[in-house]
C-alpha cells in the first residue's frame, strides 16, 4: 500500500432533485477537506440541481459537474462518475450521498483507513457506528438486509449496502467496471462482492449516518426488496456454481 499519502482524491456525489441540499453538502466537504475534489453527477434533475452544481463549479475549480440526461439509477450515475474520475487521473475515488446523511467531517476516518485497504466503507453497523432519526422499521430492514447478504454471499462485511466509500484507483481498475450491470441501490453490494472476489482488502470504519432533513429520500421498501431479490439470484447462482465445481472435482 502507498504510505506517502492517498494522492489525488475526488468524491463523487450523484444527484437527482437535491436542490435543497447540494450547496450545503459540497460546502461542508470543501471546508472539512480542502485538498479533496468534488464531482457532482446530476441525472437531469428538474428542480435545478444541475444549475446549482454548475454555479458551484464556476466558483470553485475543485468542483466538477457531469450532466446526464436521464435518471437511470444510482449505480449508473456512479459508474459514469467513476469513469470520469479514472480518465481524469485520480488516485482515490469516493462515494457520498448528496443529502447530508454522510457527514463530510467524518471523511478523514475513511482516508486514514485507506493506508492498508483497497476499499474503505463508512459503516453504520460496526461497533461505534450509528444512525440518527431512523424509525425502527428502517433500521430493522437495513440490519436484516445486511445479515442476509452476509449469509447468502458468504462475505463478512457488516454494511455491504452502505454508500459512503473510498476506492483506490487500482481497485476499480481490477474489478472491471465494464462488466458491472447493476444500476440501482444493489450496485453497492455488487461492488463489495466484486472487490472481495478479486482478493482485495475491504475495511469498515464507524460513521454516524444522519437521516436527511430536506428533500425526499430515494430509498423505499420496494427499492430495498428489489435489491434483496437481485442479491438472492446472485447467491443462488454462486451456490449452484460451487456445488457443480465440487461435483466435477470428484468425478
PDB file of C-alpha atoms in Angstrom:
ATOM      1  CA  UNK A   1       0.000   0.000   0.000  1.00  0.00           C
ATOM      2  CA  UNK A   2       1.014   3.616  -0.576  1.00  0.00           C
ATOM      3  CA  UNK A   3       2.226   5.056   2.726  1.00  0.00           C
ATOM      4  CA  UNK A   4       3.165   8.523   1.373  1.00  0.00           C
ATOM      5  CA  UNK A   5      -0.430   9.690   1.110  1.00  0.00           C
ATOM      6  CA  UNK A   6      -3.505   8.873  -0.911  1.00  0.00           C
ATOM      7  CA  UNK A   7      -2.628  11.071  -3.894  1.00  0.00           C
ATOM      8  CA  UNK A   8      -5.355  12.917  -5.775  1.00  0.00           C
ATOM      9  CA  UNK A   9      -8.756  12.314  -4.191  1.00  0.00           C
ATOM     10  CA  UNK A  10     -12.204  13.022  -5.631  1.00  0.00           C
ATOM     11  CA  UNK A  11     -15.595  12.364  -4.069  1.00  0.00           C
ATOM     12  CA  UNK A  12     -18.399  11.530  -6.496  1.00  0.00           C
ATOM     13  CA  UNK A  13     -21.809  12.877  -5.434  1.00  0.00           C
ATOM     14  CA  UNK A  14     -24.766  11.657  -7.538  1.00  0.00           C
ATOM     15  CA  UNK A  15     -27.787  13.940  -7.551  1.00  0.00           C
ATOM     16  CA  UNK A  16     -31.426  13.910  -8.531  1.00  0.00           C
ATOM     17  CA  UNK A  17     -33.606  16.694  -7.162  1.00  0.00           C
ATOM     18  CA  UNK A  18     -31.204  17.721  -4.401  1.00  0.00           C
ATOM     19  CA  UNK A  19     -31.501  21.497  -4.826  1.00  0.00           C
ATOM     20  CA  UNK A  20     -32.148  21.920  -1.093  1.00  0.00           C
ATOM     21  CA  UNK A  21     -29.006  20.044  -0.058  1.00  0.00           C
ATOM     22  CA  UNK A  22     -26.239  20.155  -2.673  1.00  0.00           C
ATOM     23  CA  UNK A  23     -24.593  23.517  -1.949  1.00  0.00           C
ATOM     24  CA  UNK A  24     -24.718  22.824   1.793  1.00  0.00           C
ATOM     25  CA  UNK A  25     -23.102  19.383   1.458  1.00  0.00           C
ATOM     26  CA  UNK A  26     -20.435  20.465  -1.038  1.00  0.00           C
ATOM     27  CA  UNK A  27     -19.597  23.471   1.126  1.00  0.00           C
ATOM     28  CA  UNK A  28     -19.138  21.270   4.168  1.00  0.00           C
ATOM     29  CA  UNK A  29     -16.939  18.841   2.224  1.00  0.00           C
ATOM     30  CA  UNK A  30     -14.720  21.579   0.811  1.00  0.00           C
ATOM     31  CA  UNK A  31     -14.373  23.175   4.249  1.00  0.00           C
ATOM     32  CA  UNK A  32     -13.543  19.895   6.001  1.00  0.00           C
ATOM     33  CA  UNK A  33     -11.157  18.661   3.297  1.00  0.00           C
ATOM     34  CA  UNK A  34      -9.840  21.472   1.077  1.00  0.00           C
ATOM     35  CA  UNK A  35      -7.491  19.034  -0.693  1.00  0.00           C
ATOM     36  CA  UNK A  36     -10.337  16.751  -1.834  1.00  0.00           C
ATOM     37  CA  UNK A  37     -12.050  17.455  -5.159  1.00  0.00           C
ATOM     38  CA  UNK A  38     -15.767  17.011  -5.825  1.00  0.00           C
ATOM     39  CA  UNK A  39     -17.537  15.560  -8.860  1.00  0.00           C
ATOM     40  CA  UNK A  40     -21.299  16.087  -8.999  1.00  0.00           C
ATOM     41  CA  UNK A  41     -23.127  13.676 -11.308  1.00  0.00           C
ATOM     42  CA  UNK A  42     -26.587  15.043 -11.988  1.00  0.00           C
ATOM     43  CA  UNK A  43     -29.226  12.917 -13.704  1.00  0.00           C
ATOM     44  CA  UNK A  44     -31.137  15.756 -15.334  1.00  0.00           C
ATOM     45  CA  UNK A  45     -32.809  16.984 -12.127  1.00  0.00           C
ATOM     46  CA  UNK A  46     -35.917  19.025 -12.957  1.00  0.00           C
ATOM     47  CA  UNK A  47     -35.597  21.072  -9.745  1.00  0.00           C
ATOM     48  CA  UNK A  48     -32.471  22.948 -10.862  1.00  0.00           C
ATOM     49  CA  UNK A  49     -29.872  20.859  -9.024  1.00  0.00           C
ATOM     50  CA  UNK A  50     -27.701  20.790 -12.153  1.00  0.00           C
ATOM     51  CA  UNK A  51     -27.637  24.593 -12.353  1.00  0.00           C
ATOM     52  CA  UNK A  52     -26.667  24.817  -8.691  1.00  0.00           C
ATOM     53  CA  UNK A  53     -23.839  22.351  -9.367  1.00  0.00           C
ATOM     54  CA  UNK A  54     -22.661  24.442 -12.339  1.00  0.00           C
ATOM     55  CA  UNK A  55     -22.646  27.556 -10.142  1.00  0.00           C
ATOM     56  CA  UNK A  56     -20.561  25.765  -7.502  1.00  0.00           C
ATOM     57  CA  UNK A  57     -18.102  24.623 -10.190  1.00  0.00           C
ATOM     58  CA  UNK A  58     -17.856  28.135 -11.636  1.00  0.00           C
ATOM     59  CA  UNK A  59     -16.822  29.476  -8.226  1.00  0.00           C
ATOM     60  CA  UNK A  60     -14.556  26.589  -7.176  1.00  0.00           C
ATOM     61  CA  UNK A  61     -12.068  24.899  -9.539  1.00  0.00           C
ATOM     62  CA  UNK A  62     -12.055  21.814  -7.273  1.00  0.00           C
ATOM     63  CA  UNK A  63     -15.703  21.131  -8.171  1.00  0.00           C
ATOM     64  CA  UNK A  64     -16.668  19.490 -11.474  1.00  0.00           C
ATOM     65  CA  UNK A  65     -20.053  18.540 -12.865  1.00  0.00           C
ATOM     66  CA  UNK A  66     -21.101  15.671 -15.095  1.00  0.00           C
ATOM     67  CA  UNK A  67     -24.559  16.131 -16.591  1.00  0.00           C
ATOM     68  CA  UNK A  68     -26.572  13.092 -17.603  1.00  0.00           C
ATOM     69  CA  UNK A  69     -29.838  13.383 -19.494  1.00  0.00           C
ATOM     70  CA  UNK A  70     -31.816  10.598 -17.821  1.00  0.00           C
ATOM     71  CA  UNK A  71     -32.425   9.145 -14.373  1.00  0.00           C
ATOM     72  CA  UNK A  72     -31.040   5.617 -14.760  1.00  0.00           C
ATOM     73  CA  UNK A  73     -30.319   4.675 -11.177  1.00  0.00           C
ATOM     74  CA  UNK A  74     -27.702   5.238  -8.510  1.00  0.00           C
ATOM     75  CA  UNK A  75     -25.309   2.631  -9.866  1.00  0.00           C
ATOM     76  CA  UNK A  76     -25.413   4.033 -13.380  1.00  0.00           C
ATOM     77  CA  UNK A  77     -24.617   7.508 -12.051  1.00  0.00           C
ATOM     78  CA  UNK A  78     -21.682   6.207 -10.028  1.00  0.00           C
ATOM     79  CA  UNK A  79     -20.314   4.211 -12.953  1.00  0.00           C
ATOM     80  CA  UNK A  80     -20.352   7.351 -15.094  1.00  0.00           C
ATOM     81  CA  UNK A  81     -18.637   9.265 -12.311  1.00  0.00           C
ATOM     82  CA  UNK A  82     -16.034   6.567 -11.794  1.00  0.00           C
ATOM     83  CA  UNK A  83     -15.153   6.538 -15.494  1.00  0.00           C
ATOM     84  CA  UNK A  84     -14.849  10.326 -15.495  1.00  0.00           C
ATOM     85  CA  UNK A  85     -12.606  10.262 -12.409  1.00  0.00           C
ATOM     86  CA  UNK A  86     -10.395   7.480 -13.761  1.00  0.00           C
ATOM     87  CA  UNK A  87      -9.955   9.343 -17.049  1.00  0.00           C
ATOM     88  CA  UNK A  88      -9.036  12.454 -15.047  1.00  0.00           C
ATOM     89  CA  UNK A  89      -6.237  10.549 -13.308  1.00  0.00           C
ATOM     90  CA  UNK A  90      -7.496  10.479  -9.717  1.00  0.00           C
ATOM     91  CA  UNK A  91      -5.795   8.049  -7.324  1.00  0.00           C
ATOM     92  CA  UNK A  92      -8.694   7.693  -4.889  1.00  0.00           C
ATOM     93  CA  UNK A  93     -12.369   7.856  -5.837  1.00  0.00           C
ATOM     94  CA  UNK A  94     -15.088   8.190  -3.218  1.00  0.00           C
ATOM     95  CA  UNK A  95     -18.847   7.952  -2.880  1.00  0.00           C
ATOM     96  CA  UNK A  96     -21.031  10.271  -0.825  1.00  0.00           C
ATOM     97  CA  UNK A  97     -24.757  10.982  -0.744  1.00  0.00           C
ATOM     98  CA  UNK A  98     -25.939  14.496  -1.592  1.00  0.00           C
ATOM     99  CA  UNK A  99     -28.483  14.714   1.229  1.00  0.00           C
ATOM    100  CA  UNK A 100     -26.134  15.180   4.185  1.00  0.00           C
ATOM    101  CA  UNK A 101     -26.622  11.683   5.580  1.00  0.00           C
ATOM    102  CA  UNK A 102     -22.901  11.060   5.084  1.00  0.00           C
ATOM    103  CA  UNK A 103     -21.104  13.658   7.142  1.00  0.00           C
ATOM    104  CA  UNK A 104     -18.151  15.193   5.245  1.00  0.00           C
ATOM    105  CA  UNK A 105     -16.477  15.917   8.577  1.00  0.00           C
ATOM    106  CA  UNK A 106     -16.019  12.153   9.054  1.00  0.00           C
ATOM    107  CA  UNK A 107     -14.281  11.558   5.720  1.00  0.00           C
ATOM    108  CA  UNK A 108     -10.913  11.585   7.481  1.00  0.00           C
ATOM    109  CA  UNK A 109     -11.837   8.258   9.094  1.00  0.00           C
ATOM    110  CA  UNK A 110     -12.093   6.665   5.666  1.00  0.00           C
ATOM    111  CA  UNK A 111      -8.934   8.350   4.379  1.00  0.00           C
ATOM    112  CA  UNK A 112      -6.921   7.148   7.388  1.00  0.00           C
ATOM    113  CA  UNK A 113      -8.130   3.556   6.903  1.00  0.00           C
ATOM    114  CA  UNK A 114      -7.158   3.568   3.239  1.00  0.00           C
ATOM    115  CA  UNK A 115      -3.483   3.173   4.151  1.00  0.00           C
ATOM    116  CA  UNK A 116      -3.970  -0.598   4.397  1.00  0.00           C
ATOM    117  CA  UNK A 117      -7.112  -1.214   2.362  1.00  0.00           C
ATOM    118  CA  UNK A 118      -8.311  -1.291  -1.223  1.00  0.00           C
ATOM    119  CA  UNK A 119     -11.867  -0.258  -0.361  1.00  0.00           C
ATOM    120  CA  UNK A 120     -12.970   1.547   2.794  1.00  0.00           C
ATOM    121  CA  UNK A 121     -16.629   1.645   3.828  1.00  0.00           C
ATOM    122  CA  UNK A 122     -18.154   4.091   6.282  1.00  0.00           C
ATOM    123  CA  UNK A 123     -20.256   1.612   8.222  1.00  0.00           C
ATOM    124  CA  UNK A 124     -23.388   2.069  10.309  1.00  0.00           C
ATOM    125  CA  UNK A 125     -23.320  -1.446  11.702  1.00  0.00           C
ATOM    126  CA  UNK A 126     -19.823  -1.934  13.125  1.00  0.00           C
ATOM    127  CA  UNK A 127     -19.061  -1.026  16.765  1.00  0.00           C
ATOM    128  CA  UNK A 128     -19.088   2.754  17.048  1.00  0.00           C
ATOM    129  CA  UNK A 129     -21.360   3.210  14.043  1.00  0.00           C
ATOM    130  CA  UNK A 130     -24.859   4.614  14.420  1.00  0.00           C
ATOM    131  CA  UNK A 131     -27.906   6.063  12.696  1.00  0.00           C
ATOM    132  CA  UNK A 132     -29.833   9.194  13.652  1.00  0.00           C
ATOM    133  CA  UNK A 133     -33.551   9.839  13.130  1.00  0.00           C
ATOM    134  CA  UNK A 134     -34.342   6.437  11.624  1.00  0.00           C
ATOM    135  CA  UNK A 135     -37.570   4.633  12.510  1.00  0.00           C
ATOM    136  CA  UNK A 136     -37.095   1.184  13.989  1.00  0.00           C
ATOM    137  CA  UNK A 137     -38.581  -0.450  10.888  1.00  0.00           C
ATOM    138  CA  UNK A 138     -35.968   1.067   8.586  1.00  0.00           C
ATOM    139  CA  UNK A 139     -33.115   0.078  10.893  1.00  0.00           C
ATOM    140  CA  UNK A 140     -34.501  -3.449  11.061  1.00  0.00           C
ATOM    141  CA  UNK A 141     -34.741  -3.593   7.272  1.00  0.00           C
ATOM    142  CA  UNK A 142     -31.139  -2.420   6.831  1.00  0.00           C
ATOM    143  CA  UNK A 143     -29.681  -4.680   9.509  1.00  0.00           C
ATOM    144  CA  UNK A 144     -31.702  -7.639   8.256  1.00  0.00           C
ATOM    145  CA  UNK A 145     -30.754  -6.990   4.664  1.00  0.00           C
ATOM    146  CA  UNK A 146     -27.068  -6.874   5.513  1.00  0.00           C
ATOM    147  CA  UNK A 147     -27.332 -10.070   7.556  1.00  0.00           C
ATOM    148  CA  UNK A 148     -28.993 -11.718   4.563  1.00  0.00           C
ATOM    149  CA  UNK A 149     -26.155 -10.516   2.318  1.00  0.00           C
ATOM    150  CA  UNK A 150     -23.538 -11.966   4.659  1.00  0.00           C
ATOM    151  CA  UNK A 151     -25.270 -15.335   4.918  1.00  0.00           C
ATOM    152  CA  UNK A 152     -26.147 -15.702   1.251  1.00  0.00           C
ATOM    153  CA  UNK A 153     -22.984 -14.338  -0.354  1.00  0.00           C
ATOM    154  CA  UNK A 154     -20.640 -15.589   2.351  1.00  0.00           C
ATOM    155  CA  UNK A 155     -18.959 -12.233   2.972  1.00  0.00           C
ATOM    156  CA  UNK A 156     -18.035 -10.730   6.325  1.00  0.00           C
ATOM    157  CA  UNK A 157     -18.756  -7.053   5.594  1.00  0.00           C
ATOM    158  CA  UNK A 158     -21.257  -5.701   8.130  1.00  0.00           C
ATOM    159  CA  UNK A 159     -22.604  -2.872   5.967  1.00  0.00           C
ATOM    160  CA  UNK A 160     -22.385  -4.029   2.363  1.00  0.00           C
ATOM    161  CA  UNK A 161     -25.221  -1.696   1.350  1.00  0.00           C
ATOM    162  CA  UNK A 162     -23.505   1.449   2.645  1.00  0.00           C
ATOM    163  CA  UNK A 163     -22.841   4.298   0.232  1.00  0.00           C
ATOM    164  CA  UNK A 164     -20.032   6.201   1.995  1.00  0.00           C
ATOM    165  CA  UNK A 165     -16.860   4.751   0.463  1.00  0.00           C
ATOM    166  CA  UNK A 166     -13.347   5.256  -0.839  1.00  0.00           C
ATOM    167  CA  UNK A 167     -11.871   3.122  -3.607  1.00  0.00           C
ATOM    168  CA  UNK A 168      -8.279   3.035  -4.704  1.00  0.00           C
ATOM    169  CA  UNK A 169      -7.899   3.634  -8.419  1.00  0.00           C
ATOM    170  CA  UNK A 170      -6.295   0.211  -8.763  1.00  0.00           C
ATOM    171  CA  UNK A 171      -9.330  -1.387  -7.114  1.00  0.00           C
ATOM    172  CA  UNK A 172     -11.784  -0.017  -9.657  1.00  0.00           C
ATOM    173  CA  UNK A 173      -9.440  -0.975 -12.490  1.00  0.00           C
ATOM    174  CA  UNK A 174      -9.096  -4.520 -11.189  1.00  0.00           C
ATOM    175  CA  UNK A 175     -12.821  -5.284 -10.806  1.00  0.00           C
ATOM    176  CA  UNK A 176     -13.633  -4.323 -14.426  1.00  0.00           C
ATOM    177  CA  UNK A 177     -16.366  -1.709 -14.254  1.00  0.00           C
ATOM    178  CA  UNK A 178     -17.392  -2.506 -17.836  1.00  0.00           C
ATOM    179  CA  UNK A 179     -18.761  -5.812 -16.529  1.00  0.00           C
ATOM    180  CA  UNK A 180     -20.989  -4.180 -13.863  1.00  0.00           C
ATOM    181  CA  UNK A 181     -24.638  -4.121 -14.942  1.00  0.00           C
ATOM    182  CA  UNK A 182     -26.425  -3.357 -11.659  1.00  0.00           C
ATOM    183  CA  UNK A 183     -27.782   0.191 -11.738  1.00  0.00           C
ATOM    184  CA  UNK A 184     -29.918   0.625  -8.599  1.00  0.00           C
ATOM    185  CA  UNK A 185     -29.042   0.516  -4.908  1.00  0.00           C
ATOM    186  CA  UNK A 186     -27.920  -3.118  -5.245  1.00  0.00           C
ATOM    187  CA  UNK A 187     -24.885  -1.653  -7.012  1.00  0.00           C
ATOM    188  CA  UNK A 188     -23.255  -1.078  -3.614  1.00  0.00           C
ATOM    189  CA  UNK A 189     -23.438  -4.748  -2.649  1.00  0.00           C
ATOM    190  CA  UNK A 190     -22.352  -5.776  -6.141  1.00  0.00           C
ATOM    191  CA  UNK A 191     -19.115  -3.802  -5.899  1.00  0.00           C
ATOM    192  CA  UNK A 192     -18.274  -5.087  -2.410  1.00  0.00           C
ATOM    193  CA  UNK A 193     -18.675  -8.665  -3.621  1.00  0.00           C
ATOM    194  CA  UNK A 194     -16.512  -7.983  -6.674  1.00  0.00           C
ATOM    195  CA  UNK A 195     -13.732  -6.398  -4.603  1.00  0.00           C
ATOM    196  CA  UNK A 196     -13.661  -9.368  -2.228  1.00  0.00           C
ATOM    197  CA  UNK A 197     -13.796 -11.877  -5.088  1.00  0.00           C
ATOM    198  CA  UNK A 198     -10.717 -10.195  -6.554  1.00  0.00           C
ATOM    199  CA  UNK A 199      -8.834 -10.940  -3.333  1.00  0.00           C
ATOM    200  CA  UNK A 200      -8.645  -7.285  -2.314  1.00  0.00           C
ATOM    201  CA  UNK A 201      -8.946  -5.913   1.206  1.00  0.00           C
ATOM    202  CA  UNK A 202     -12.094  -4.204   2.478  1.00  0.00           C
ATOM    203  CA  UNK A 203     -12.091  -2.234   5.731  1.00  0.00           C
ATOM    204  CA  UNK A 204     -15.056  -0.786   7.582  1.00  0.00           C
ATOM    205  CA  UNK A 205     -14.856   2.253   9.820  1.00  0.00           C
ATOM    206  CA  UNK A 206     -17.705   3.500  12.037  1.00  0.00           C
ATOM    207  CA  UNK A 207     -19.691   6.538  10.961  1.00  0.00           C
ATOM    208  CA  UNK A 208     -22.787   8.308  12.220  1.00  0.00           C
ATOM    209  CA  UNK A 209     -25.446   8.231   9.497  1.00  0.00           C
ATOM    210  CA  UNK A 210     -27.914  11.110   9.762  1.00  0.00           C
ATOM    211  CA  UNK A 211     -31.286  10.895   8.038  1.00  0.00           C
ATOM    212  CA  UNK A 212     -31.893  13.737   5.599  1.00  0.00           C
ATOM    213  CA  UNK A 213     -33.793  16.800   6.831  1.00  0.00           C
ATOM    214  CA  UNK A 214     -34.632  18.264   3.390  1.00  0.00           C
ATOM    215  CA  UNK A 215     -35.819  16.719   0.144  1.00  0.00           C
ATOM    216  CA  UNK A 216     -37.268  13.287  -0.480  1.00  0.00           C
ATOM    217  CA  UNK A 217     -35.456  10.010   0.118  1.00  0.00           C
ATOM    218  CA  UNK A 218     -34.886   7.809  -2.934  1.00  0.00           C
ATOM    219  CA  UNK A 219     -34.980   4.703  -0.755  1.00  0.00           C
ATOM    220  CA  UNK A 220     -38.248   2.863  -0.272  1.00  0.00           C
ATOM    221  CA  UNK A 221     -39.459  -0.542   0.839  1.00  0.00           C
ATOM    222  CA  UNK A 222     -39.951  -1.565  -2.800  1.00  0.00           C
ATOM    223  CA  UNK A 223     -36.421  -0.469  -3.730  1.00  0.00           C
ATOM    224  CA  UNK A 224     -34.973  -2.423  -0.803  1.00  0.00           C
ATOM    225  CA  UNK A 225     -36.951  -5.549  -1.670  1.00  0.00           C
ATOM    226  CA  UNK A 226     -35.883  -5.353  -5.307  1.00  0.00           C
ATOM    227  CA  UNK A 227     -32.258  -5.211  -4.165  1.00  0.00           C
ATOM    228  CA  UNK A 228     -32.763  -8.291  -1.997  1.00  0.00           C
ATOM    229  CA  UNK A 229     -34.260 -10.139  -4.974  1.00  0.00           C
ATOM    230  CA  UNK A 230     -31.180  -9.373  -7.038  1.00  0.00           C
ATOM    231  CA  UNK A 231     -28.875 -10.463  -4.214  1.00  0.00           C
ATOM    232  CA  UNK A 232     -30.848 -13.697  -3.844  1.00  0.00           C
ATOM    233  CA  UNK A 233     -30.377 -14.512  -7.513  1.00  0.00           C
ATOM    234  CA  UNK A 234     -26.621 -13.899  -7.233  1.00  0.00           C
ATOM    235  CA  UNK A 235     -26.329 -16.031  -4.131  1.00  0.00           C
ATOM    236  CA  UNK A 236     -28.282 -18.921  -5.635  1.00  0.00           C
ATOM    237  CA  UNK A 237     -26.181 -18.848  -8.811  1.00  0.00           C
ATOM    238  CA  UNK A 238     -22.977 -18.763  -6.792  1.00  0.00           C
ATOM    239  CA  UNK A 239     -24.018 -21.699  -4.612  1.00  0.00           C
ATOM    240  CA  UNK A 240     -25.055 -23.737  -7.661  1.00  0.00           C
ATOM    241  CA  UNK A 241     -21.725 -22.955  -9.285  1.00  0.00           C
ATOM    242  CA  UNK A 242     -19.816 -24.057  -6.216  1.00  0.00           C
ATOM    243  CA  UNK A 243     -21.833 -27.254  -5.953  1.00  0.00           C
ATOM    244  CA  UNK A 244     -21.152 -28.080  -9.595  1.00  0.00           C
ATOM    245  CA  UNK A 245     -17.466 -27.382  -9.087  1.00  0.00           C
ATOM    246  CA  UNK A 246     -17.298 -29.765  -6.128  1.00  0.00           C
ATOM    247  CA  UNK A 247     -19.150 -32.425  -8.088  1.00  0.00           C
ATOM    248  CA  UNK A 248     -16.829 -32.120 -11.084  1.00  0.00           C
ATOM    249  CA  UNK A 249     -13.805 -32.271  -8.779  1.00  0.00           C
ATOM    250  CA  UNK A 250     -14.939 -35.684  -7.535  1.00  0.00           C
ATOM    251  CA  UNK A 251     -15.625 -37.138 -10.972  1.00  0.00           C
TER     252      UNK A 251
END
